[in-house]
Short mmCIF file of C-alpha atoms and ligand atoms in Angstrom, two decimals:
data_model
loop_
_atom_site.label_atom_id
_atom_site.label_comp_id
_atom_site.label_asym_id
_atom_site.label_seq_id
_atom_site.Cartn_x
_atom_site.Cartn_y
_atom_site.Cartn_z
CA VAL A 40 33.72 169.96 -59.26
CA SER A 41 32.07 167.38 -61.49
CA ALA A 42 28.29 166.97 -61.45
CA THR A 43 28.23 163.17 -61.24
CA VAL A 44 27.57 160.96 -58.27
CA PRO A 45 30.67 159.10 -57.00
CA GLY A 46 30.63 155.28 -57.10
CA ARG A 47 31.78 155.01 -53.49
CA LEU A 48 33.06 157.26 -50.73
CA GLU A 49 34.73 155.95 -47.61
CA GLY A 50 35.94 156.95 -44.18
CA GLU A 51 37.94 154.73 -41.85
CA ARG A 52 35.04 152.50 -40.72
CA THR A 53 32.08 153.66 -42.82
CA ALA A 54 31.41 153.85 -46.57
CA ILE A 55 28.51 154.99 -48.75
CA ARG A 56 27.67 154.05 -52.32
CA PRO A 57 24.66 154.76 -54.56
CA THR A 58 21.76 152.32 -54.11
CA THR A 59 21.10 149.73 -56.84
CA ALA A 60 18.23 147.36 -57.65
CA HIS A 61 20.34 144.58 -56.06
CA ASP A 62 19.95 146.17 -52.61
CA ALA A 63 16.28 145.20 -52.24
CA HIS A 64 16.89 142.10 -50.07
CA ALA A 65 19.35 143.85 -47.75
CA MET A 66 17.17 146.95 -47.40
CA LEU A 67 14.08 144.85 -46.71
CA GLU A 68 15.93 142.91 -44.02
CA LEU A 69 17.12 146.17 -42.38
CA ARG A 70 13.70 147.83 -42.66
CA VAL A 71 11.87 144.83 -41.19
CA ARG A 72 14.37 144.37 -38.34
CA ASN A 73 14.17 148.11 -37.53
CA ALA A 74 10.47 148.68 -38.18
CA ALA A 75 9.58 149.60 -34.58
CA PHE A 76 12.81 151.58 -34.12
CA LEU A 77 12.27 153.73 -37.23
CA ALA A 78 8.47 154.15 -37.08
CA PRO A 79 8.50 157.27 -34.83
CA TYR A 80 10.71 159.08 -37.40
CA ASP A 81 9.09 157.89 -40.63
CA PRO A 82 6.04 159.00 -42.59
CA LEU A 83 3.23 156.45 -42.56
CA ARG A 84 3.91 153.89 -45.30
CA PRO A 85 1.62 151.53 -47.20
CA ARG A 86 1.79 147.95 -45.94
CA SER A 87 3.50 147.01 -49.23
CA PHE A 88 6.54 149.09 -48.24
CA LEU A 89 7.90 146.23 -46.11
CA THR A 90 7.95 143.75 -48.99
CA LEU A 91 10.58 142.94 -51.58
CA ALA A 92 8.40 144.63 -54.21
CA GLY A 93 8.03 147.72 -52.02
CA GLN A 94 11.77 148.01 -51.49
CA GLY A 95 12.33 147.37 -55.20
CA ALA A 96 9.96 150.23 -56.01
CA MET A 97 11.87 152.55 -53.66
CA LEU A 98 15.18 151.60 -55.29
CA ALA A 99 13.68 152.14 -58.76
CA ALA A 100 12.52 155.58 -57.58
CA ASP A 101 16.10 156.25 -56.41
CA GLU A 102 17.33 155.33 -59.90
CA ARG A 103 14.85 157.69 -61.61
CA ALA A 104 15.71 160.51 -59.19
CA ARG A 105 19.43 160.05 -59.88
CA ARG A 106 18.85 160.03 -63.64
CA ASP A 107 16.83 163.28 -63.39
CA ASP A 108 19.25 164.93 -60.91
CA ARG A 109 16.44 165.18 -58.36
CA GLY A 110 17.96 163.04 -55.61
CA TYR A 111 20.74 160.65 -54.66
CA GLY A 112 20.12 157.62 -52.42
CA PHE A 113 23.07 155.84 -50.81
CA VAL A 114 23.50 152.61 -48.87
CA VAL A 115 25.61 152.98 -45.71
CA LEU A 116 28.16 150.18 -45.28
CA ASP A 117 30.14 149.04 -42.23
CA ARG A 118 33.72 148.56 -43.45
CA THR A 119 34.68 146.80 -40.20
CA GLU A 120 32.18 144.02 -41.03
CA GLY A 121 33.08 143.42 -44.67
CA ASP A 122 30.90 146.20 -46.08
CA VAL A 123 27.64 144.91 -44.61
CA PRO A 124 24.74 147.34 -45.34
CA ILE A 125 23.68 149.14 -42.13
CA GLY A 126 21.44 151.99 -43.31
CA ARG A 127 20.60 154.69 -45.77
CA VAL A 128 21.47 158.32 -46.41
CA ASN A 129 19.58 160.27 -49.04
CA LEU A 130 19.94 163.62 -50.76
CA PHE A 131 16.47 164.71 -51.98
CA ASN A 132 14.72 167.78 -53.41
CA VAL A 133 17.80 168.76 -55.40
CA VAL A 134 17.30 172.32 -56.68
CA ARG A 135 19.74 173.76 -59.22
CA GLY A 136 19.95 177.33 -60.55
CA PRO A 137 21.04 179.98 -58.05
CA ARG A 138 19.96 177.77 -55.14
CA GLN A 139 22.02 174.55 -55.57
CA SER A 140 20.50 172.94 -52.48
CA ALA A 141 19.16 169.60 -51.28
CA GLY A 142 17.45 168.07 -48.28
CA MET A 143 19.05 165.15 -46.47
CA GLY A 144 17.63 162.14 -44.64
CA TYR A 145 19.29 159.18 -42.95
CA TRP A 146 18.70 156.20 -40.72
CA LEU A 147 20.90 153.53 -39.28
CA ASP A 148 20.37 149.98 -38.05
CA GLU A 149 19.69 150.15 -34.30
CA GLY A 150 22.24 147.42 -33.59
CA HIS A 151 24.99 149.39 -35.33
CA GLY A 152 24.11 152.69 -33.61
CA GLY A 153 26.34 154.68 -31.31
CA ARG A 154 29.57 153.91 -33.16
CA GLY A 155 29.78 157.03 -35.27
CA HIS A 156 28.52 155.40 -38.47
CA ALA A 157 25.66 157.90 -38.93
CA THR A 158 27.95 160.87 -38.44
CA ALA A 159 30.46 159.45 -40.92
CA ALA A 160 27.68 158.64 -43.43
CA VAL A 161 26.29 162.18 -43.17
CA ARG A 162 29.75 163.63 -43.69
CA LEU A 163 30.36 161.36 -46.70
CA ALA A 164 27.01 162.45 -48.16
CA CYS A 165 28.17 166.06 -47.68
CA GLU A 166 31.30 165.17 -49.60
CA ALA A 167 29.18 163.69 -52.42
CA ALA A 168 26.96 166.78 -52.46
CA PHE A 169 29.63 169.45 -52.33
CA ASP A 170 32.72 167.86 -53.92
CA HIS A 171 30.99 165.73 -56.60
CA LEU A 172 27.48 167.03 -57.30
CA GLY A 173 28.23 170.73 -57.20
CA LEU A 174 25.64 171.59 -54.57
CA HIS A 175 26.11 174.61 -52.34
CA ARG A 176 23.77 174.01 -49.37
CA LEU A 177 22.34 171.00 -47.52
CA GLU A 178 19.25 171.50 -45.36
CA PRO A 179 18.29 168.53 -43.13
CA ALA A 180 15.35 168.89 -40.75
CA VAL A 181 15.01 167.16 -37.36
CA MET A 182 12.15 166.93 -34.88
CA PRO A 183 13.10 168.88 -31.73
CA ARG A 184 12.76 165.72 -29.59
CA ASN A 185 15.20 163.76 -31.80
CA ALA A 186 18.29 164.91 -29.88
CA ARG A 187 20.30 161.96 -31.14
CA SER A 188 19.86 163.00 -34.77
CA ALA A 189 20.55 166.65 -33.94
CA ARG A 190 23.78 165.51 -32.27
CA VAL A 191 24.79 163.71 -35.49
CA LEU A 192 24.29 166.93 -37.48
CA GLU A 193 26.11 169.01 -34.87
CA LYS A 194 29.08 166.60 -35.02
CA ALA A 195 28.99 166.81 -38.83
CA GLY A 196 29.32 170.60 -38.64
CA PHE A 197 25.74 171.70 -39.36
CA ARG A 198 24.26 174.88 -37.91
CA ARG A 199 20.80 174.91 -36.32
CA GLU A 200 19.05 177.68 -38.25
CA GLY A 201 15.50 177.81 -36.93
CA ARG A 202 12.23 176.08 -36.17
CA ALA A 203 9.70 175.33 -38.89
CA VAL A 204 6.20 174.82 -37.49
CA ARG A 205 4.19 171.73 -38.61
CA TYR A 206 6.83 171.07 -41.26
CA LEU A 207 6.54 167.34 -42.05
CA GLU A 208 3.90 164.67 -41.49
CA ILE A 209 5.74 162.04 -39.42
CA ALA A 210 3.96 158.91 -38.18
CA GLY A 211 0.69 160.63 -39.08
CA VAL A 212 1.28 163.91 -37.21
CA TRP A 213 2.34 167.31 -38.62
CA GLU A 214 5.51 167.78 -36.60
CA ASP A 215 7.59 170.90 -35.97
CA HIS A 216 11.18 170.52 -37.20
CA ASP A 217 14.46 172.27 -36.52
CA LEU A 218 16.12 173.22 -39.81
CA PHE A 219 19.87 172.73 -40.07
CA GLY A 220 22.23 174.10 -42.71
CA LEU A 221 25.74 173.56 -44.04
CA THR A 222 27.27 175.28 -47.07
CA ALA A 223 30.07 174.21 -49.39
CA GLU A 224 32.37 176.87 -47.92
CA GLU A 225 31.91 175.51 -44.40
CA HIS A 226 32.29 171.91 -45.60
CA GLY A 227 35.55 172.83 -47.35
CA ALA A 228 37.05 173.94 -44.04
CA GLN A 229 36.38 170.59 -42.31
CA ALA A 230 38.80 167.77 -41.46
CA PRO A 231 38.44 164.43 -43.33
CA VAL A 232 35.77 161.89 -42.35
CA ASP A 233 36.86 159.54 -39.54
CA GLY A 234 40.48 160.17 -40.34
CA PRO A 235 43.35 162.08 -38.75
CA ALA A 236 42.62 165.82 -38.65
CA GLN A 237 45.18 166.95 -41.20
CA GLY A 238 42.96 168.95 -43.54
CA ARG A 239 41.21 167.85 -46.67
CA PRO A 240 41.07 165.96 -48.93
CA GLY A 241 41.66 162.91 -46.79
CA THR A 242 39.12 160.32 -47.88
CA ARG A 243 39.72 157.79 -50.61
CA HIS A 244 37.57 157.80 -53.73
CA HIS A 245 36.82 154.78 -55.88
C1 COA B 477 19.76 159.17 -35.36
C2 COA B 477 20.64 158.02 -35.87
C3 COA B 477 20.86 158.17 -37.36
C4 COA B 477 21.99 158.06 -35.11
O1 COA B 477 22.80 156.98 -35.53
P1 COA B 477 24.17 156.61 -34.75
O2 COA B 477 24.93 155.71 -35.63
O3 COA B 477 23.86 156.20 -33.37
O4 COA B 477 24.90 158.03 -34.69
P2 COA B 477 26.41 158.33 -34.24
O5 COA B 477 26.97 157.15 -33.51
O6 COA B 477 27.15 158.84 -35.42
O7 COA B 477 26.21 159.57 -33.23
C5 COA B 477 25.19 159.54 -32.25
C6 COA B 477 25.43 160.65 -31.25
O8 COA B 477 24.22 160.89 -30.53
C7 COA B 477 24.46 160.72 -29.15
N1 COA B 477 23.21 160.24 -28.56
C8 COA B 477 22.74 158.98 -28.47
N2 COA B 477 21.54 158.98 -27.89
C9 COA B 477 21.23 160.26 -27.62
C10 COA B 477 20.12 160.91 -27.02
N3 COA B 477 19.05 160.21 -26.61
N4 COA B 477 20.14 162.26 -26.92
C11 COA B 477 21.19 162.97 -27.35
N5 COA B 477 22.28 162.42 -27.94
C12 COA B 477 22.29 161.08 -28.06
C13 COA B 477 25.60 159.75 -29.08
O9 COA B 477 26.22 159.81 -27.81
C14 COA B 477 26.46 160.28 -30.20
O10 COA B 477 27.12 161.49 -29.87
P3 COA B 477 28.64 161.51 -29.28
O11 COA B 477 29.53 160.95 -30.35
O12 COA B 477 28.87 162.94 -28.99
O13 COA B 477 28.64 160.63 -28.06
C15 COA B 477 19.95 156.63 -35.61
O14 COA B 477 19.76 156.48 -34.23
C16 COA B 477 18.63 156.47 -36.32
O15 COA B 477 18.60 155.96 -37.43
N6 COA B 477 17.52 156.87 -35.67
C17 COA B 477 16.17 156.68 -36.22
C18 COA B 477 15.93 157.44 -37.51
C19 COA B 477 16.25 158.90 -37.41
O16 COA B 477 16.06 159.54 -36.40
N7 COA B 477 16.76 159.46 -38.51
C20 COA B 477 17.07 160.87 -38.59
C21 COA B 477 15.83 161.66 -38.83
S1 COA B 477 16.19 163.41 -38.93
#
């Protein structure tokens, strides 16, 4: 296991790659188009967030987090549409030492939903975390009413571990969250992303 972020990871129809400063236009377009769709699941943001400068600042923060091994932001790409950006998956709160854990967040363009892209992106982020970054545990958290997101984690092999009361401030309200977990051992026993179930490793690395 190396401790560097991969340049790109792909499944059959979905790929992820680290964000860059060049993604500001595409991320702004996605964020603006999906503003109402994402608002119930997002913290309150300053008005400047939905500007090119705001997206640039977020991508610069991604770059600093990557440099400091604190977090790893990825763009989700639709391979069936020539690698068009369709969302984001993010490993954050990286803790090393005996813990080797990170949180995980993700969102997907509403118009590209329901085709398995989020599940594939989550599984590719697991591959980045466990096979490339040397992490041992990923701990996403989902509001109990977000059954769609919980389904994504269930399909990606995560275990629902318990309820954390008033865990995150979402859309201005301290919301309970269900904590999910997956460890490197469990990830290692999974079939490849999107591909035929023949055992790992089955995805292509670039
Ligand atoms: C949650 C989200 C990432 C899912 O993206 P997606 O691309 O539709 O996900 P997938 O296609 O991989 O899988 C969705 C699964 O949820 C199921 N689903 C859809 N709507 C559902 C609902 N209301 N309740 C329960 N399950 C639902 C789908 O049927 C599918 O499961 P299946 O394959 O067993 O049929 C996307 O809708 C999103 O970005 N939502 C807003 C932001 C968000 O919630 N982020 C996560 C915060 S923890």
